[in-house]
Amino acid sequence: MSEITQWSLHRLREALRKKEVSAVEVARAHVDAVGKAGALNAVTTPTPERAIEMAEQSDKRLAGGEGGALEGIPLGVKDMFCTEGVASTACSNILEGFTPPYESDVTERLWQAGACLLGKLNCDEFAMGSSTETGSSGAVCNPWRGNGDARLTAGGSSGGSAAAVAARLMPVSLGTDTGGSVRQPAAFTGTVGLKPSYGRCSRYGIISYASSLDQAGILARSVTDSAILLGTIAGHDSRDSTSADIEVPDYESELKGGISKMRVGIPKEYSVDGMPGEIDDLWKQAAGWLEEQGAEIIEVSLPHTRHALPAYYIIAPAEASSNLARYDGIQYGKRAKANGVDELYGRTRAEGFGVEVKRRILMGSYVLSAGYYDAYYLKAQRVRALVARDFDNVFEKVDVLLAPTTPSAAFALGEKTDDVLALYLGDIFTVPVNLAGLPAISVPAKLNGEGLPLGMQLIGRRFDEATLLRAAKAVEDSAGFDAVPQAWWSP
Ligand code: GLN
């Protein structure tokens, strides 16, 4: 394995600026790593030529002393982002052959900053899932195996983005987080997963799942690297009416502040029956780390937490069923053979969507239908308001919250395929944040008894990513997590 692929974004940036390596050398090392990692199935559409071409441009700019914030940094993006001229399918057969004529706002910002595209990354179909098994490209395999031999899930839906960063195929990547899809895969792969506040990054050009919950997110190997990337992708965009027109701080320098006197809330509801004792112990240990660094630990209550998951699994499918109505075989992607327009719609959708997406469309259409709208959809929206109000109340007393990211470590591929409720339950600690539009981050904190990574989650006030990242850095510093998976996939 090339040494260059072990370097963090921060380290690469220094080496490129000092001309210790060229952008083309950096791109080649990563293209090579991607090429050898087929067993992980993390990259669905590799773009090696584009990566090298972009790196050549970066080298020219670096030679001229120009260079953007990410000049020469190779990275991959989840297949939920529209990338001009590169297939963008949300890992769905219904978008087979769709190559967008435009670029998403956040990826456009990456290329403007000098980053180079290594490829599109595998995910659950339309980002619906928690295990990256439902997409048209098949399952992603977690680089971590722990003490056993079983092939494990890298989490989902941004499993490809997380596996690629954990396996050192790229220093950072983009995912999307609608209900935990960046934080949960981060926890399962020993990487840092950041979901910014709703409105912090533009959703323009991100294939929609549930529009009131979707956010672009970052997978990285350190909090500093996520801060650097957030500074690039955040910002107002008039093409997304929910994008916030507020200042973007310099997150990297804000990290230096430390956490002295920071008030950290421990929400007592973030503990569930059946959660392994080692996750509870880690949570206490992490609170201790923050206290040692000068924070004040305060127990708080978010009483509506247990209603968040059912509300999410009504609201997200409702919005999804409406968003997915546009895939009719006429405008984009796949078109089934049929006689007449009704048959064309029906067949295209029957052949194009996978089983999980169909399940969400059925649930969503049901809860939005005339007789059930008040009983389900409207009630779920009321619950959502209560969940958000709980957070508002505690953020009067504390600056950030500390909780586990997931109630378990990575599980085996196929283990929950027949039990979707068990899969949905795994999202219990991540969905409340999306319902309330808050920023949150998962930081790798230790390996469990089976040698698998566990993540701790920090949750911040809306648009206060700077404080959130500072707290995350403190957890990272104390945890000192430096374990790396064995490169079993590389021939
Ligand atoms: N697992 C959740 C779902 O399937 C979250 C997915 C996501 O954040 N995209 O809805």
Coordinates of C-alpha atoms and ligand atoms in Angstrom, one line a residue:
M1 CA 0.0 0.0 0.0
S2 CA 1.4 3.4 -0.9
E3 CA 2.3 5.6 2.0
I4 CA 0.6 8.5 0.4
T5 CA -2.8 6.9 0.9
Q6 CA -2.2 6.8 4.6
W7 CA -2.0 10.5 4.8
S8 CA -4.8 12.7 6.2
L9 CA -6.3 15.5 4.1
H10 CA -4.5 17.9 6.4
R11 CA -1.1 16.2 5.8
L12 CA -1.7 15.9 2.0
R13 CA -2.6 19.6 1.8
E14 CA 0.7 20.5 3.5
A15 CA 2.8 18.1 1.3
L16 CA 1.1 19.5 -1.9
R17 CA 1.7 23.1 -0.9
K18 CA 5.3 22.4 -0.1
K19 CA 5.6 20.4 -3.4
E20 CA 6.9 17.3 -1.5
V21 CA 4.5 15.4 -3.8
S22 CA 2.6 16.4 -7.0
A23 CA -1.2 16.2 -7.3
V24 CA -0.8 13.7 -10.0
E25 CA 1.3 11.4 -7.7
V26 CA -1.3 11.8 -5.1
A27 CA -4.1 11.0 -7.5
R28 CA -2.3 8.0 -9.0
A29 CA -1.7 6.5 -5.5
H30 CA -5.4 6.8 -4.7
V31 CA -6.6 5.6 -8.1
D32 CA -4.4 2.6 -7.6
A33 CA -5.8 1.9 -4.1
V34 CA -9.4 2.1 -5.6
G35 CA -8.4 -0.3 -8.3
K36 CA -7.2 -2.9 -5.8
A37 CA -10.2 -2.6 -3.5
G38 CA -12.9 -4.3 -5.6
A39 CA -13.7 -6.7 -2.8
L40 CA -15.1 -3.8 -0.8
N41 CA -17.5 -2.8 -3.5
A42 CA -17.3 0.8 -2.2
V43 CA -16.8 2.6 -5.6
T44 CA -19.5 2.1 -8.2
T45 CA -18.2 4.3 -10.9
P46 CA -14.5 4.9 -10.7
T47 CA -13.3 8.0 -12.7
P48 CA -9.5 7.4 -12.9
E49 CA -8.9 9.5 -16.0
R50 CA -10.9 12.4 -14.7
A51 CA -8.9 12.2 -11.4
I52 CA -5.6 12.4 -13.2
E53 CA -6.8 15.1 -15.5
M54 CA -8.0 17.2 -12.6
A55 CA -4.8 16.6 -10.7
E56 CA -2.8 17.8 -13.8
Q57 CA -4.8 21.1 -13.6
S58 CA -4.1 21.2 -9.8
D59 CA -0.4 20.8 -10.4
K60 CA -0.4 23.8 -12.8
R61 CA -2.2 25.9 -10.3
L62 CA 0.1 24.8 -7.5
A63 CA 3.1 25.6 -9.6
G64 CA 1.7 29.1 -10.2
G65 CA 1.3 29.6 -6.5
E66 CA -2.5 29.7 -6.8
G67 CA -4.4 26.6 -5.6
G68 CA -7.7 26.4 -3.7
A69 CA -8.4 25.1 -0.3
L70 CA -8.5 21.5 -1.5
E71 CA -6.0 21.8 -4.4
G72 CA -5.0 18.3 -5.5
I73 CA -7.0 16.4 -2.9
P74 CA -8.6 13.3 -4.4
L75 CA -12.0 12.2 -3.1
G76 CA -15.2 10.3 -3.9
V77 CA -18.8 11.3 -3.6
K78 CA -21.9 9.2 -2.9
D79 CA -23.9 8.4 -5.9
M80 CA -26.7 10.6 -4.6
F81 CA -24.9 13.7 -5.9
C82 CA -25.4 14.8 -9.5
T83 CA -22.0 15.1 -11.1
E84 CA -21.9 16.6 -14.6
G85 CA -21.0 14.1 -17.2
V86 CA -20.6 11.2 -14.7
A87 CA -23.3 8.6 -14.2
S88 CA -25.4 9.5 -11.1
T89 CA -28.0 6.9 -10.3
A90 CA -28.7 6.9 -6.5
C91 CA -27.7 3.2 -6.9
S92 CA -31.2 2.6 -8.5
N93 CA -32.0 0.7 -11.7
I94 CA -34.6 3.4 -12.4
L95 CA -31.8 5.9 -13.0
E96 CA -29.8 3.5 -15.1
G97 CA -27.9 5.4 -17.8
F98 CA -28.6 8.8 -16.3
T99 CA -25.8 11.3 -16.7
P100 CA -26.7 14.7 -15.3
P101 CA -26.1 17.8 -17.4
Y102 CA -25.4 19.8 -14.3
E103 CA -23.4 19.6 -11.1
S104 CA -24.7 19.7 -7.5
D105 CA -23.8 22.8 -5.5
V106 CA -21.6 21.1 -2.9
T107 CA -19.6 19.1 -5.5
E108 CA -19.2 22.2 -7.6
R109 CA -17.6 23.9 -4.5
L110 CA -15.2 21.0 -4.2
W111 CA -14.0 21.2 -7.8
Q112 CA -13.7 25.0 -7.5
A113 CA -11.5 24.5 -4.4
G114 CA -9.3 22.2 -6.5
A115 CA -10.4 18.7 -5.4
C116 CA -10.2 15.8 -7.9
L117 CA -13.0 13.2 -8.4
L118 CA -11.9 9.6 -7.8
G119 CA -15.4 8.2 -8.4
K120 CA -19.0 7.7 -7.3
L121 CA -19.6 5.8 -4.2
N122 CA -21.9 2.9 -3.4
C123 CA -25.0 3.5 -1.3
D124 CA -28.4 2.1 -0.5
E125 CA -31.0 2.7 -3.3
F126 CA -32.1 6.4 -3.0
A127 CA -30.2 6.4 0.4
M128 CA -32.9 4.3 2.0
G129 CA -31.3 1.9 4.3
S130 CA -28.8 1.4 7.1
S131 CA -26.5 -1.3 5.7
T132 CA -25.7 -0.5 2.0
E133 CA -27.2 -3.7 0.8
T134 CA -30.3 -2.4 -1.1
G135 CA -28.6 -0.6 -4.0
S136 CA -28.3 -1.8 -7.6
S137 CA -24.5 -2.2 -7.2
G138 CA -24.8 -4.7 -4.4
A139 CA -23.5 -4.7 -0.8
V140 CA -20.5 -2.8 0.5
C141 CA -18.2 -4.8 2.7
N142 CA -16.8 -3.2 5.8
P143 CA -13.0 -3.1 5.8
W144 CA -13.2 -4.1 9.5
R145 CA -13.7 -7.7 10.4
G146 CA -12.9 -7.6 14.0
N147 CA -11.9 -10.9 15.6
G148 CA -14.2 -12.9 13.3
D149 CA -14.3 -13.9 9.6
A150 CA -17.8 -12.8 8.8
R151 CA -18.3 -10.1 6.1
L152 CA -19.8 -7.1 7.9
T153 CA -21.9 -4.2 6.8
A154 CA -20.1 -0.8 6.6
G155 CA -23.4 0.8 7.7
G156 CA -25.7 2.8 5.5
S157 CA -26.8 4.4 3.5
S158 CA -23.4 6.1 2.9
G159 CA -21.6 2.7 3.3
G160 CA -19.4 3.2 0.3
S161 CA -18.3 6.6 1.4
A162 CA -17.4 5.3 4.9
A163 CA -15.7 2.1 3.7
A164 CA -13.6 4.0 1.1
V165 CA -12.3 6.4 3.8
A166 CA -11.7 3.7 6.4
A167 CA -9.8 1.5 3.8
R168 CA -7.6 4.5 2.9
L169 CA -8.9 4.6 -0.7
M170 CA -9.3 8.4 -0.2
P171 CA -8.7 10.8 2.6
V172 CA -12.3 12.1 2.7
S173 CA -15.6 11.6 1.0
L174 CA -19.1 13.0 0.7
G175 CA -22.2 11.2 1.9
T176 CA -25.8 12.3 2.7
D177 CA -27.6 12.1 6.0
T178 CA -31.4 12.0 6.1
G179 CA -31.7 9.9 9.3
G180 CA -28.2 9.0 10.2
S181 CA -26.6 7.8 6.9
V182 CA -23.3 9.6 7.5
R183 CA -23.0 9.1 11.3
Q184 CA -23.9 5.4 11.5
P185 CA -21.5 4.2 8.7
A186 CA -18.8 6.4 10.4
A187 CA -19.4 4.6 13.7
F188 CA -19.3 1.2 12.0
T189 CA -16.0 1.9 10.2
G190 CA -14.0 3.9 12.7
T191 CA -14.2 7.1 10.7
V192 CA -15.5 10.6 11.6
G193 CA -19.0 11.4 10.2
L194 CA -20.3 14.9 10.2
K195 CA -23.9 15.9 9.4
P196 CA -24.2 19.7 9.2
S197 CA -27.3 21.7 10.2
Y198 CA -30.2 21.6 7.8
G199 CA -29.7 24.5 5.5
R200 CA -25.9 24.8 6.0
C201 CA -25.1 23.1 2.7
S202 CA -27.2 23.4 -0.4
R203 CA -29.3 20.4 -1.5
Y204 CA -29.3 21.6 -5.1
G205 CA -28.3 18.7 -7.3
I206 CA -28.5 16.1 -4.5
I207 CA -31.0 13.4 -5.6
S208 CA -33.9 13.8 -3.1
Y209 CA -34.9 11.2 -0.6
A210 CA -36.8 13.2 2.1
S211 CA -36.4 16.9 1.4
S212 CA -37.1 18.3 4.8
L213 CA -34.4 16.0 6.3
D214 CA -31.7 15.5 3.7
Q215 CA -28.2 17.1 4.2
A216 CA -24.9 16.6 2.5
G217 CA -22.4 15.1 5.0
I218 CA -18.7 14.4 5.3
L219 CA -16.7 11.2 6.1
A220 CA -13.1 11.8 7.2
R221 CA -10.4 10.3 9.3
S222 CA -10.1 13.2 11.7
V223 CA -12.2 16.1 13.1
T224 CA -9.8 18.6 11.6
D225 CA -10.3 17.1 8.1
S226 CA -14.0 17.3 8.5
A227 CA -13.7 20.9 9.6
I228 CA -11.6 21.7 6.5
L229 CA -14.1 20.1 4.2
L230 CA -17.1 21.7 5.8
G231 CA -15.6 25.1 5.2
T232 CA -15.6 24.3 1.5
I233 CA -19.0 22.8 1.0
A234 CA -21.0 25.1 3.3
G235 CA -22.6 28.3 2.1
H236 CA -25.7 29.9 0.7
D237 CA -27.1 28.9 -2.6
S238 CA -30.1 30.6 -4.1
R239 CA -31.0 27.5 -6.0
D240 CA -32.1 25.8 -2.8
S241 CA -34.8 27.8 -1.0
T242 CA -34.0 26.1 2.3
S243 CA -30.3 27.0 2.1
A244 CA -29.4 29.4 4.9
D245 CA -27.9 32.8 4.1
I246 CA -25.6 33.1 7.1
E247 CA -21.9 33.5 7.5
V248 CA -19.7 30.4 7.3
P249 CA -17.0 30.5 10.0
D250 CA -13.5 29.4 9.5
Y251 CA -14.1 26.0 11.1
E252 CA -10.4 25.0 11.1
S253 CA -9.2 27.9 13.2
E254 CA -12.3 27.7 15.4
L255 CA -11.1 24.2 16.4
K256 CA -8.3 25.8 18.5
G257 CA -10.6 27.2 21.1
G258 CA -10.7 24.2 23.5
I259 CA -13.7 23.2 25.6
S260 CA -13.0 24.9 28.9
K261 CA -16.3 25.7 30.6
M262 CA -18.3 24.1 27.8
R263 CA -21.5 22.7 29.1
V264 CA -22.1 19.1 27.8
G265 CA -25.5 17.5 28.2
I266 CA -25.9 13.8 28.7
P267 CA -29.5 13.0 27.5
K268 CA -30.6 10.1 29.7
E269 CA -33.1 8.8 27.0
Y270 CA -30.2 7.8 24.7
S271 CA -29.9 4.4 26.3
V272 CA -32.0 1.5 25.2
D273 CA -32.8 -2.0 26.4
G274 CA -30.4 -4.5 24.9
M275 CA -27.6 -2.0 24.2
P276 CA -24.3 -3.7 25.0
G277 CA -22.8 -2.6 28.4
E278 CA -19.6 -1.6 26.6
I279 CA -21.4 1.2 24.8
D280 CA -22.8 2.5 28.1
D281 CA -19.3 2.3 29.6
L282 CA -17.8 4.1 26.7
W283 CA -20.4 6.9 27.0
K284 CA -19.4 7.4 30.6
Q285 CA -15.8 7.3 29.8
A286 CA -16.2 9.9 27.0
A287 CA -18.1 12.2 29.4
G288 CA -15.1 11.8 31.8
W289 CA -12.7 12.8 29.0
L290 CA -14.6 16.0 28.4
E291 CA -14.8 16.8 32.1
E292 CA -11.0 16.3 32.4
Q293 CA -10.5 18.9 29.6
G294 CA -12.6 21.4 31.5
A295 CA -16.1 20.9 30.4
E296 CA -19.1 20.8 32.7
I297 CA -21.2 17.6 32.5
I298 CA -24.9 18.0 33.0
E299 CA -27.6 15.3 32.8
V300 CA -30.5 16.4 30.7
S301 CA -33.8 15.0 29.5
L302 CA -35.2 14.9 25.9
P303 CA -38.6 13.3 26.9
H304 CA -39.9 12.8 23.4
T305 CA -36.9 10.8 22.1
R306 CA -38.7 7.5 21.9
H307 CA -41.3 8.9 19.6
A308 CA -38.7 10.2 17.1
L309 CA -38.1 7.0 15.3
P310 CA -41.8 6.2 14.5
A311 CA -42.3 9.8 13.5
Y312 CA -39.3 9.6 11.2
Y313 CA -40.5 6.4 9.6
I314 CA -43.7 8.2 8.7
I315 CA -42.3 11.5 7.5
A316 CA -39.4 10.2 5.5
P317 CA -41.4 7.7 3.5
A318 CA -44.2 10.3 3.0
E319 CA -41.7 12.7 1.4
A320 CA -40.0 9.9 -0.4
S321 CA -43.2 8.7 -2.1
S322 CA -43.8 12.2 -3.3
N323 CA -40.2 12.8 -4.5
L324 CA -40.1 9.4 -6.3
A325 CA -43.2 10.2 -8.3
R326 CA -41.0 11.9 -10.9
Y327 CA -39.4 8.6 -12.0
D328 CA -42.0 7.7 -14.7
G329 CA -39.8 6.4 -17.5
I330 CA -40.4 9.6 -19.5
Q331 CA -37.9 12.1 -18.2
Y332 CA -34.9 10.3 -16.9
G333 CA -33.2 6.9 -16.8
K334 CA -34.8 3.6 -17.4
R335 CA -37.8 3.1 -19.7
A336 CA -39.6 -0.2 -19.8
K337 CA -41.1 -1.7 -23.0
A338 CA -44.8 -1.2 -22.9
N339 CA -48.0 -0.5 -24.9
G340 CA -49.4 2.8 -23.8
V341 CA -48.5 5.3 -21.2
D342 CA -50.2 3.7 -18.1
E343 CA -48.3 0.4 -18.8
L344 CA -45.1 2.4 -19.4
Y345 CA -45.4 4.1 -15.9
G346 CA -46.3 0.9 -14.2
R347 CA -43.7 -1.3 -15.8
T348 CA -40.9 1.2 -15.5
R349 CA -41.5 1.6 -11.8
A350 CA -42.0 -2.1 -11.1
E351 CA -38.8 -3.0 -12.9
G352 CA -36.8 0.1 -11.8
F353 CA -37.3 0.3 -8.0
G354 CA -36.0 -2.3 -5.6
V355 CA -37.9 -3.8 -2.7
E356 CA -37.0 -1.3 0.0
V357 CA -37.9 1.7 -2.1
K358 CA -41.2 0.1 -3.0
R359 CA -41.9 -0.5 0.7
R360 CA -41.2 3.2 1.4
I361 CA -43.5 4.3 -1.5
L362 CA -46.3 2.1 -0.1
M363 CA -45.8 3.4 3.5
G364 CA -45.6 6.9 2.3
S365 CA -48.6 6.8 0.0
Y366 CA -50.6 5.2 2.8
V367 CA -49.8 7.8 5.5
L368 CA -50.6 10.6 3.0
S369 CA -53.8 9.1 1.8
A370 CA -57.1 11.0 2.5
G371 CA -58.3 8.7 5.3
Y372 CA -55.0 8.4 7.2
Y373 CA -53.3 11.8 6.7
D374 CA -54.5 13.2 10.1
A375 CA -53.9 10.0 12.0
Y376 CA -50.3 9.4 10.8
Y377 CA -48.7 12.2 8.8
L378 CA -50.1 15.1 10.7
K379 CA -49.5 13.4 14.0
A380 CA -45.9 12.6 13.1
Q381 CA -45.4 16.3 12.2
R382 CA -46.7 17.3 15.7
V383 CA -44.3 14.8 17.2
R384 CA -41.5 16.3 15.2
A385 CA -42.2 19.7 16.6
L386 CA -42.1 18.2 20.1
V387 CA -38.7 16.5 19.4
A388 CA -37.3 19.8 18.2
R389 CA -38.7 21.7 21.2
D390 CA -37.0 19.2 23.6
F391 CA -33.7 20.1 21.9
D392 CA -34.5 23.9 22.1
N393 CA -35.1 23.5 25.9
V394 CA -31.9 21.6 26.6
F395 CA -29.8 24.0 24.5
E396 CA -30.7 26.7 26.9
K397 CA -28.7 24.8 29.6
V398 CA -26.0 23.1 27.5
D399 CA -23.8 23.8 24.5
V400 CA -23.6 20.3 23.1
L401 CA -25.0 16.9 23.8
L402 CA -23.0 13.6 24.1
A403 CA -24.6 10.3 23.3
P404 CA -23.8 7.0 21.5
T405 CA -24.1 7.1 17.7
T406 CA -25.5 3.6 17.4
P407 CA -26.9 1.0 19.8
S408 CA -24.5 -1.7 18.4
A409 CA -21.3 -2.1 16.4
A410 CA -21.3 -3.3 12.7
F411 CA -23.4 -6.4 12.1
A412 CA -23.0 -9.1 9.5
L413 CA -24.1 -8.6 5.9
G414 CA -27.5 -10.2 5.4
E415 CA -28.2 -10.4 9.2
K416 CA -31.1 -8.0 9.1
T417 CA -32.3 -8.4 5.6
D418 CA -35.5 -10.2 6.7
D419 CA -36.1 -8.1 9.7
V420 CA -36.5 -4.5 8.5
L421 CA -37.8 -3.3 11.8
A422 CA -34.6 -4.4 13.5
L423 CA -32.8 -2.4 10.9
Y424 CA -34.9 0.7 11.4
L425 CA -34.4 0.4 15.2
G426 CA -30.7 0.9 14.7
D427 CA -31.4 4.5 13.7
I428 CA -32.8 5.3 17.1
F429 CA -30.0 7.7 18.2
T430 CA -29.5 9.4 14.8
V431 CA -33.0 10.4 13.5
P432 CA -34.0 12.9 16.2
V433 CA -31.2 15.2 15.0
N434 CA -32.6 15.2 11.4
L435 CA -36.1 15.9 12.7
A436 CA -34.8 18.9 14.5
G437 CA -32.4 20.1 11.7
L438 CA -29.4 20.0 14.0
P439 CA -25.7 19.4 13.3
A440 CA -24.1 16.2 14.7
I441 CA -20.9 14.3 14.4
S442 CA -19.8 10.7 15.1
V443 CA -16.2 10.3 16.4
P444 CA -14.5 6.9 16.6
A445 CA -13.8 6.3 20.3
K446 CA -12.6 2.7 20.7
L447 CA -12.7 -0.9 19.6
N448 CA -15.2 -3.1 21.3
G449 CA -14.5 -6.6 22.7
E450 CA -14.8 -8.1 19.2
G451 CA -12.2 -5.6 17.7
L452 CA -14.9 -3.5 16.0
P453 CA -15.1 0.3 16.1
L454 CA -17.6 2.2 18.3
G455 CA -18.5 5.8 17.7
M456 CA -19.6 8.6 20.1
Q457 CA -22.0 11.2 18.8
L458 CA -22.0 14.9 19.6
I459 CA -25.1 17.0 18.8
G460 CA -24.9 20.8 18.5
R461 CA -27.2 23.9 18.3
R462 CA -28.5 24.6 14.8
F463 CA -25.7 26.3 12.8
D464 CA -23.2 26.1 15.7
E465 CA -20.9 23.6 14.0
A466 CA -17.9 25.4 15.3
T467 CA -18.7 24.5 19.0
L468 CA -19.7 21.0 17.9
L469 CA -16.4 20.4 16.1
R470 CA -14.5 21.7 19.1
A471 CA -16.2 19.2 21.4
A472 CA -15.6 16.4 18.8
K473 CA -11.9 17.3 18.7
A474 CA -11.7 17.0 22.5
V475 CA -13.3 13.5 22.3
E476 CA -10.9 12.6 19.5
D477 CA -7.9 13.8 21.4
S478 CA -8.7 11.8 24.5
A479 CA -9.8 8.7 22.6
G480 CA -6.6 8.6 20.6
F481 CA -8.3 6.1 18.2
D482 CA -5.6 5.1 15.7
A483 CA -6.6 1.6 14.9
V484 CA -6.5 0.8 11.1
P485 CA -8.2 -2.2 9.5
Q486 CA -6.0 -5.0 8.1
A487 CA -5.9 -4.6 4.3
W488 CA -7.3 -8.1 3.5
W489 CA -9.0 -6.8 0.3
S490 CA -5.8 -5.6 -1.3
P491 CA -4.1 -8.3 -3.5
Ligands
GLN1 N1 -31.6 4.4 7.7 C1 -32.4 5.6 7.5 C2 -33.4 5.3 6.5 O1 -33.3 4.3 5.9 C3 -31.6 6.8 7.2 C4 -31.1 6.9 5.8 C5 -30.4 8.1 5.5 O2 -29.9 8.9 6.4 N2 -30.3 8.4 4.2 O3 -34.3 6.1 6.2

